[in-house]
Coordinates of C-alpha atoms in Angstrom, one line a residue:
X1 CA -52.7 -16.3 18.8
X2 CA -50.0 -15.0 20.8
X3 CA -46.6 -15.8 19.4
X4 CA -45.1 -16.9 22.4
X5 CA -48.1 -19.4 22.9
X6 CA -48.0 -21.4 19.6
X7 CA -44.8 -21.6 20.3
X8 CA -45.8 -23.8 24.0
X9 CA -48.7 -25.3 21.9
X10 CA -46.8 -26.4 18.9
X11 CA -42.9 -27.8 21.5
X12 CA -45.7 -30.1 24.1
X13 CA -47.1 -30.8 20.8
X14 CA -44.2 -32.1 19.6
X15 CA -43.5 -33.6 23.2
X16 CA -46.7 -35.7 23.0
X17 CA -46.4 -36.6 19.6
X18 CA -43.0 -38.4 20.7
X19 CA -44.2 -39.6 23.7
X20 CA -47.3 -41.5 21.3
X21 CA -44.7 -43.3 19.8
X22 CA -44.0 -45.7 22.1
X23 CA -47.7 -46.3 23.3
X24 CA -49.0 -48.8 20.4
X25 CA -51.6 -48.8 18.6
X26 CA -53.5 -45.5 17.8
X27 CA -56.6 -45.5 19.6
X28 CA -54.0 -44.6 22.5
X29 CA -52.7 -41.9 20.9
X30 CA -56.2 -39.0 21.8
X31 CA -55.7 -40.9 25.1
X32 CA -52.9 -39.7 25.8
X33 CA -52.9 -36.2 24.7
X34 CA -55.9 -35.2 26.5
X35 CA -54.9 -37.1 29.3
X36 CA -51.2 -35.0 29.3
X37 CA -53.4 -32.2 28.8
X38 CA -55.7 -33.0 31.8
X39 CA -52.4 -33.5 33.9
X40 CA -51.4 -29.8 33.5
X41 CA -54.1 -27.9 33.4
X42 CA -56.4 -29.2 35.1
X43 CA -56.9 -27.5 38.9
X44 CA -56.6 -28.8 41.9
X45 CA -57.2 -32.9 42.4
X46 CA -56.2 -35.0 38.6
X47 CA -57.9 -37.8 39.2
X48 CA -59.4 -39.9 35.2
X49 CA -62.2 -37.6 35.8
X50 CA -60.7 -34.0 36.4
X51 CA -59.3 -34.8 33.9
X52 CA -62.0 -36.0 31.8
X53 CA -63.6 -32.8 32.8
X54 CA -61.5 -30.4 31.3
X55 CA -60.5 -31.6 28.5
X56 CA -63.7 -32.8 26.8
X57 CA -66.1 -31.2 28.5
X58 CA -69.3 -31.6 26.7
X59 CA -68.7 -36.0 26.8
X60 CA -67.7 -36.2 30.1
X61 CA -69.1 -39.6 30.6
X62 CA -67.4 -41.4 27.5
X63 CA -64.5 -38.9 28.2
X64 CA -64.1 -40.3 31.9
X65 CA -64.4 -44.1 30.0
X66 CA -62.1 -43.6 27.3
X67 CA -59.0 -42.0 29.9
X68 CA -59.4 -44.5 32.4
X69 CA -59.5 -47.6 30.2
X70 CA -56.9 -45.8 28.8
X71 CA -54.6 -45.6 32.3
X72 CA -55.7 -48.2 33.8
X73 CA -55.8 -52.0 31.4
X74 CA -53.8 -50.6 27.6
X75 CA -51.0 -53.0 27.6
X76 CA -48.7 -49.8 26.4
X77 CA -45.0 -49.6 28.1
X78 CA -44.1 -47.1 31.3
X79 CA -40.0 -47.9 30.8
X80 CA -40.9 -47.6 26.7
X81 CA -42.2 -44.7 27.8
X82 CA -39.9 -43.1 30.2
X83 CA -36.7 -44.3 27.3
X84 CA -38.5 -41.6 25.1
X85 CA -38.6 -38.6 28.5
X86 CA -35.6 -38.8 29.2
X87 CA -34.3 -39.1 25.5
X88 CA -36.1 -36.3 24.9
X89 CA -35.9 -34.4 28.6
X90 CA -31.5 -35.5 29.2
X91 CA -30.0 -32.9 26.6
X92 CA -32.2 -30.4 27.9
X93 CA -31.0 -30.9 31.5
X94 CA -26.9 -31.2 30.2
X95 CA -27.3 -27.6 28.5
X96 CA -26.5 -26.8 31.7
X97 CA -23.9 -29.1 32.9
X98 CA -23.4 -32.8 32.7
X99 CA -25.6 -34.9 35.1
X100 CA -24.0 -35.1 38.7
X101 CA -25.7 -37.2 41.1
X102 CA -28.4 -40.2 41.3
X103 CA -30.2 -39.4 44.0
X104 CA -32.2 -42.9 45.6
X105 CA -35.4 -41.5 47.5
X106 CA -39.1 -42.8 48.3
X107 CA -42.3 -41.2 48.6
X108 CA -45.7 -42.5 50.1
X109 CA -49.4 -41.1 49.3
X110 CA -51.9 -41.3 52.6
X111 CA -55.1 -43.9 51.2
X112 CA -57.8 -44.5 53.0
X113 CA -58.8 -47.9 52.2
X114 CA -57.6 -51.0 52.2
X115 CA -57.4 -52.6 48.8
X116 CA -55.8 -50.1 46.4
X117 CA -51.9 -52.1 45.6
X118 CA -49.7 -52.3 48.0
X119 CA -51.4 -50.3 50.6
X120 CA -50.5 -51.0 54.4
X121 CA -49.9 -49.5 57.3
X122 CA -46.4 -47.9 57.1
X123 CA -44.6 -44.9 57.3
X124 CA -45.4 -42.3 55.3
X125 CA -42.8 -39.5 54.8
X126 CA -46.2 -36.8 54.0
X127 CA -47.5 -37.5 57.4
X128 CA -44.2 -37.8 59.1
X129 CA -46.3 -41.1 61.1
X130 CA -47.3 -44.8 59.9
X131 CA -50.4 -44.7 58.4
X132 CA -52.7 -46.4 55.6
X133 CA -49.9 -45.5 52.0
X134 CA -48.4 -46.7 49.0
X135 CA -45.0 -46.1 49.1
X136 CA -42.7 -45.6 45.9
X137 CA -39.3 -46.3 45.2
X138 CA -37.9 -43.9 42.4
X139 CA -34.1 -42.9 41.4
X140 CA -33.2 -39.6 40.0
X141 CA -30.6 -38.0 37.8
X142 CA -29.9 -34.1 38.8
X143 CA -27.6 -31.4 38.1
X144 CA -27.2 -28.0 39.7
X145 CA -30.5 -27.2 36.4
X146 CA -32.8 -29.9 36.9
X147 CA -33.2 -33.4 38.5
X148 CA -36.0 -36.0 36.5
X149 CA -37.2 -39.1 38.2
X150 CA -35.9 -42.2 35.2
X151 CA -37.4 -45.5 37.7
X152 CA -40.8 -45.5 39.1
X153 CA -41.7 -48.4 41.3
X154 CA -44.2 -49.2 44.0
X155 CA -42.3 -50.9 46.7
X156 CA -44.8 -53.8 47.4
X157 CA -44.6 -54.8 51.2
X158 CA -44.3 -59.1 52.3
X159 CA -48.3 -59.0 53.7
X160 CA -49.0 -58.1 49.5
X161 CA -46.5 -60.3 47.7
X162 CA -47.4 -64.2 50.1
X163 CA -51.2 -62.9 49.0
X164 CA -52.4 -64.6 45.9
X165 CA -55.6 -63.2 46.1
X166 CA -54.8 -59.3 46.3
X167 CA -52.5 -60.0 43.8
X168 CA -54.2 -61.3 41.7
X169 CA -57.6 -58.4 42.2
X170 CA -54.7 -55.7 41.6
X171 CA -53.2 -57.7 38.6
X172 CA -49.4 -57.5 40.3
X173 CA -46.9 -59.0 37.4
X174 CA -46.0 -62.5 38.3
X175 CA -42.6 -61.8 38.1
X176 CA -42.8 -59.2 41.1
X177 CA -41.9 -60.6 44.6
X178 CA -41.2 -59.2 47.5
X179 CA -38.8 -57.0 48.0
X180 CA -36.6 -54.1 50.2
X181 CA -36.9 -50.5 49.5
X182 CA -32.8 -51.2 49.4
X183 CA -33.2 -53.7 47.0
X184 CA -35.8 -52.4 44.6
X185 CA -33.0 -48.4 45.0
X186 CA -30.2 -51.5 43.8
X187 CA -31.9 -52.9 40.8
X188 CA -32.9 -48.9 39.2
X189 CA -29.4 -48.5 40.1
X190 CA -27.8 -51.1 38.5
X191 CA -30.4 -50.6 35.0
X192 CA -29.4 -47.4 35.0
X193 CA -25.7 -47.9 34.8
X194 CA -26.4 -50.9 32.3
X195 CA -28.7 -48.5 30.5
X196 CA -26.2 -46.2 29.9
X197 CA -27.7 -43.4 31.7
X198 CA -25.2 -40.6 31.8
X199 CA -23.7 -41.3 35.3
X200 CA -23.6 -39.3 38.5
X201 CA -22.8 -39.7 42.3
X202 CA -25.2 -41.9 44.0
X203 CA -26.6 -39.9 46.9
X204 CA -29.1 -41.5 49.6
X205 CA -30.8 -40.6 53.2
X206 CA -29.9 -42.4 56.3
X207 CA -32.9 -44.7 55.6
X208 CA -31.2 -46.4 52.6
X209 CA -27.6 -44.4 52.9
X210 CA -27.2 -47.5 56.4
X211 CA -27.9 -50.4 54.4
X212 CA -24.2 -51.6 53.8
X213 CA -25.9 -54.3 50.6
X214 CA -27.1 -51.6 49.2
X215 CA -23.6 -49.3 49.9
X216 CA -21.4 -52.2 49.2
X217 CA -23.6 -52.7 45.6
X218 CA -22.3 -49.7 44.9
X219 CA -19.6 -49.7 45.2
X220 CA -20.0 -52.5 42.6
X221 CA -20.7 -51.0 40.2
X222 CA -17.8 -48.6 40.2
X223 CA -19.6 -45.6 41.0
X224 CA -19.3 -42.9 44.3
X225 CA -21.5 -42.4 46.9
X226 CA -22.2 -40.1 49.1
X227 CA -24.7 -41.5 51.7
X228 CA -26.9 -40.2 54.9
X229 CA -26.4 -42.7 58.4
X230 CA -27.6 -42.9 61.6
X231 CA -25.5 -42.1 63.9
X232 CA -25.3 -46.0 65.4
X233 CA -23.3 -47.1 62.4
X234 CA -19.9 -48.1 64.3
X235 CA -16.9 -47.3 62.3
X236 CA -13.0 -47.7 63.0
X237 CA -11.5 -43.9 62.8
X238 CA -8.6 -43.8 59.9
X239 CA -5.4 -41.6 61.9
X240 CA -3.0 -40.3 59.9
X241 CA -3.5 -43.6 57.4
X242 CA -3.2 -45.3 60.3
X243 CA -6.3 -47.6 61.0
X244 CA -7.6 -47.7 64.6
X245 CA -8.6 -50.5 65.5
X246 CA -11.7 -48.5 68.6
X247 CA -14.4 -49.7 66.6
X248 CA -17.5 -46.8 67.1
X249 CA -19.8 -44.4 66.2
X250 CA -20.0 -42.4 64.1
X251 CA -21.9 -40.0 67.5
X252 CA -19.0 -41.1 69.6
X253 CA -16.7 -40.4 66.5
X254 CA -18.6 -36.4 66.0
X255 CA -18.5 -36.2 70.0
X256 CA -14.5 -36.6 70.2
X257 CA -13.3 -35.0 68.1
X258 CA -10.9 -31.5 68.4
X259 CA -12.9 -28.4 68.4
X260 CA -10.6 -27.1 65.4
X261 CA -11.7 -30.2 63.2
X262 CA -15.2 -28.2 62.8
X263 CA -15.4 -25.2 60.2
X264 CA -18.5 -23.5 58.5
X265 CA -19.4 -24.7 55.0
X266 CA -21.8 -22.4 52.5
X267 CA -23.2 -24.1 50.0
X268 CA -26.1 -23.6 47.5
X269 CA -29.7 -24.8 47.9
X270 CA -30.8 -23.9 44.9
X271 CA -29.8 -21.6 42.4
X272 CA -29.3 -18.3 44.6
X273 CA -29.4 -19.2 48.0
X274 CA -26.6 -19.9 49.5
X275 CA -27.0 -21.9 53.2
X276 CA -25.0 -22.7 55.8
X277 CA -23.2 -25.0 58.7
X278 CA -20.8 -26.6 60.9
X279 CA -19.2 -29.6 59.6
X280 CA -15.4 -31.8 59.9
X281 CA -14.8 -35.0 58.4
X282 CA -12.5 -37.6 59.4
X283 CA -11.2 -41.3 57.2
X284 CA -12.5 -44.1 57.9
X285 CA -13.1 -47.6 57.5
X286 CA -17.0 -48.7 57.9
X287 CA -17.4 -53.1 60.0
X288 CA -18.0 -55.5 57.0
X289 CA -20.8 -57.2 56.9
X290 CA -20.2 -61.2 57.9
X291 CA -18.8 -63.1 55.1
X292 CA -17.7 -59.9 52.8
X293 CA -14.4 -58.5 52.8
X294 CA -13.7 -55.8 55.1
X295 CA -14.4 -52.2 52.9
X296 CA -11.5 -49.6 52.0
X297 CA -11.6 -46.2 53.4
X298 CA -14.1 -44.3 53.2
X299 CA -14.8 -40.3 54.5
X300 CA -17.0 -39.4 57.2
X301 CA -18.8 -36.2 57.0
X302 CA -20.8 -34.9 60.2
X303 CA -23.0 -31.5 60.5
X304 CA -23.1 -29.9 63.4
X305 CA -25.1 -26.1 63.4
X306 CA -24.3 -24.3 66.4
X307 CA -27.6 -23.7 67.6
X308 CA -28.4 -27.4 68.5
X309 CA -26.4 -29.0 71.0
X310 CA -24.8 -32.4 68.9
X311 CA -24.5 -33.2 65.6
X312 CA -27.2 -33.8 63.7
X313 CA -26.5 -35.4 59.8
X314 CA -24.1 -37.6 59.3
X315 CA -21.9 -39.5 55.6
X316 CA -20.3 -41.8 54.5
X317 CA -18.9 -41.2 50.9
X318 CA -16.5 -42.7 48.8
X319 CA -15.0 -39.6 46.8
X320 CA -11.7 -39.5 46.8
X321 CA -10.2 -38.7 49.8
X322 CA -8.9 -35.2 48.2
X323 CA -12.2 -34.1 47.1
X324 CA -12.5 -30.5 47.9
X325 CA -14.6 -30.2 51.8
X326 CA -17.3 -27.7 50.4
X327 CA -17.4 -29.8 47.4
X328 CA -17.9 -32.7 49.5
X329 CA -20.7 -30.7 51.5
X330 CA -22.1 -29.0 48.2
X331 CA -23.0 -32.8 47.0
X332 CA -24.2 -34.3 50.1
X333 CA -26.6 -31.5 50.3
X334 CA -27.2 -32.2 46.2
X335 CA -30.4 -34.5 47.5
X336 CA -32.7 -32.0 48.6
X337 CA -33.5 -31.2 44.3
X338 CA -36.0 -34.6 45.1
X339 CA -37.8 -33.1 47.5
X340 CA -39.2 -30.0 45.7
X341 CA -39.6 -32.9 42.7
X342 CA -41.8 -34.6 44.8
X343 CA -43.5 -31.2 46.1
X344 CA -44.0 -30.4 42.7
X345 CA -44.8 -33.7 41.5
X346 CA -47.9 -33.9 44.1
X347 CA -49.0 -30.4 44.2
X348 CA -48.7 -29.6 40.3
X349 CA -49.2 -32.6 38.4
X350 CA -51.0 -35.2 41.0
X351 CA -48.8 -37.5 41.1
X352 CA -51.2 -39.4 44.6
X353 CA -53.9 -38.3 42.5
X354 CA -54.3 -42.2 40.9
X355 CA -58.0 -43.7 42.2
X356 CA -57.6 -46.8 41.3
X357 CA -56.5 -50.2 42.2
X358 CA -55.1 -52.3 40.3
X359 CA -50.8 -52.5 39.8
X360 CA -50.8 -51.1 36.1
X361 CA -53.0 -47.6 36.3
X362 CA -50.4 -46.8 38.9
X363 CA -47.8 -47.1 37.1
X364 CA -49.4 -45.6 34.2
X365 CA -50.6 -42.8 36.0
X366 CA -46.9 -42.4 37.2
X367 CA -45.2 -42.3 33.9
X368 CA -47.5 -40.2 32.7
X369 CA -46.9 -37.4 35.1
X370 CA -43.4 -37.5 35.6
X371 CA -43.8 -37.4 31.4
X372 CA -45.3 -34.3 32.4
X373 CA -43.2 -33.2 34.5
X374 CA -40.4 -33.8 32.1
X375 CA -41.6 -31.2 29.7
X376 CA -41.7 -28.7 32.2
X377 CA -37.9 -29.4 33.1
X378 CA -37.2 -29.1 29.5
X379 CA -38.4 -25.7 28.9
X380 CA -37.3 -24.4 32.2
X381 CA -33.6 -26.0 31.0
X382 CA -34.1 -23.3 28.3
X383 CA -34.5 -19.9 30.6
X384 CA -30.9 -18.7 31.0
X385 CA -28.9 -19.8 34.6
X386 CA -29.1 -16.0 35.1
X387 CA -32.9 -16.1 33.9
X388 CA -35.0 -16.3 36.4
X389 CA -35.6 -19.4 36.9
X390 CA -36.9 -19.1 40.7
X391 CA -40.1 -17.0 38.8
X392 CA -43.5 -18.3 38.0
X393 CA -43.2 -22.0 36.5
X394 CA -43.6 -22.8 33.3
X395 CA -47.1 -21.4 31.3
X396 CA -48.7 -24.7 30.5
X397 CA -49.5 -24.9 27.0
X398 CA -52.9 -25.7 26.0
X399 CA -53.4 -28.2 22.4
X400 CA -55.6 -27.2 19.7
X401 CA -59.2 -29.3 19.4
X402 CA -57.9 -31.2 16.6
X403 CA -54.1 -31.3 16.7
X404 CA -53.0 -35.0 16.0
X405 CA -49.7 -36.2 16.4
X406 CA -48.1 -37.3 13.0
X407 CA -48.3 -41.4 12.3
X408 CA -51.7 -41.6 14.7
X409 CA -53.6 -44.2 12.1
X410 CA -51.2 -45.9 12.6
X411 CA -51.7 -49.7 14.0
X412 CA -50.4 -51.7 17.1

């Protein structure tokens, strides 16, 4: 056997072995191993049947039932498995620098039917239109070298949350009540903060950043943010330390700025690609929410590409007003990393391929996809910064059929 392949197998075996410590009953160890191997090795769709076919082709029917029970019914803890993933992957990510960002976002999975948990006709980012889909809210950590989702929760539309029969059929836990996506995101931020996850600047796109309650919640955690906002958000400009009484939309403010306010800034997209655009920044105060205390000064960052008829993006930032202009732009653009994560999780790992209808199976599949992806992220983190990081992906390691993690005879 090639020495490198053996090393890959050994590292993956140790990784899966550590995950196995968190799933309880010994009968779940082999299905865990096969499910993770299948997610990395199967080609095409990665629902339970293809995973069974690639991991036990001679006993397909029995393997299908074992994997289906493991993912859809077995009561192991998503939280404990994801905690183990973090414990193993975050140190690998931090080899190339500290965590710089916490990224809030969501992703959608188109669905044909209406019975899968949380499916509703709603905006589907993957399709760019309203469609039948499931939507998941996530929190990811990131630095320049890598990023990893650390929290993953299905958005349960209000119609679902209030429908006792649909909840019962999908086995939605009693404690799950309707929450908006920004409310779910704030819960994830509070959890991460309480759990002691290495902190970073909170990044979010305009669908989250335009929510003042979410921004206030981030500030209450003593976290800084760079939050995308829509162009209708109202602000009071601050000129030379004096807050203007005039209240205007950020778009109106952007269009009123003199030509010398705009600068061409270059930032890094990934490890090599450099992009540039025109930006301006202005100190502002946002209009307070009714009943809330007055907000402090923030920086409004505006992007207006030279070939566009009007500004295209807006952000509010609570970072120090003295932060370098280029650094502010670079941070604002770091949110692209989560788009790459979603693309790879869906295309390479099969994040959206789960075909069951229940709450537990949906989240179990997501957890195992993140676990498999975490291994690849940890492997990539071993490549020196000057190495070919954007070249071929890390080879998917195989496990010998006779492999059993230590402690596989352990009882629940």
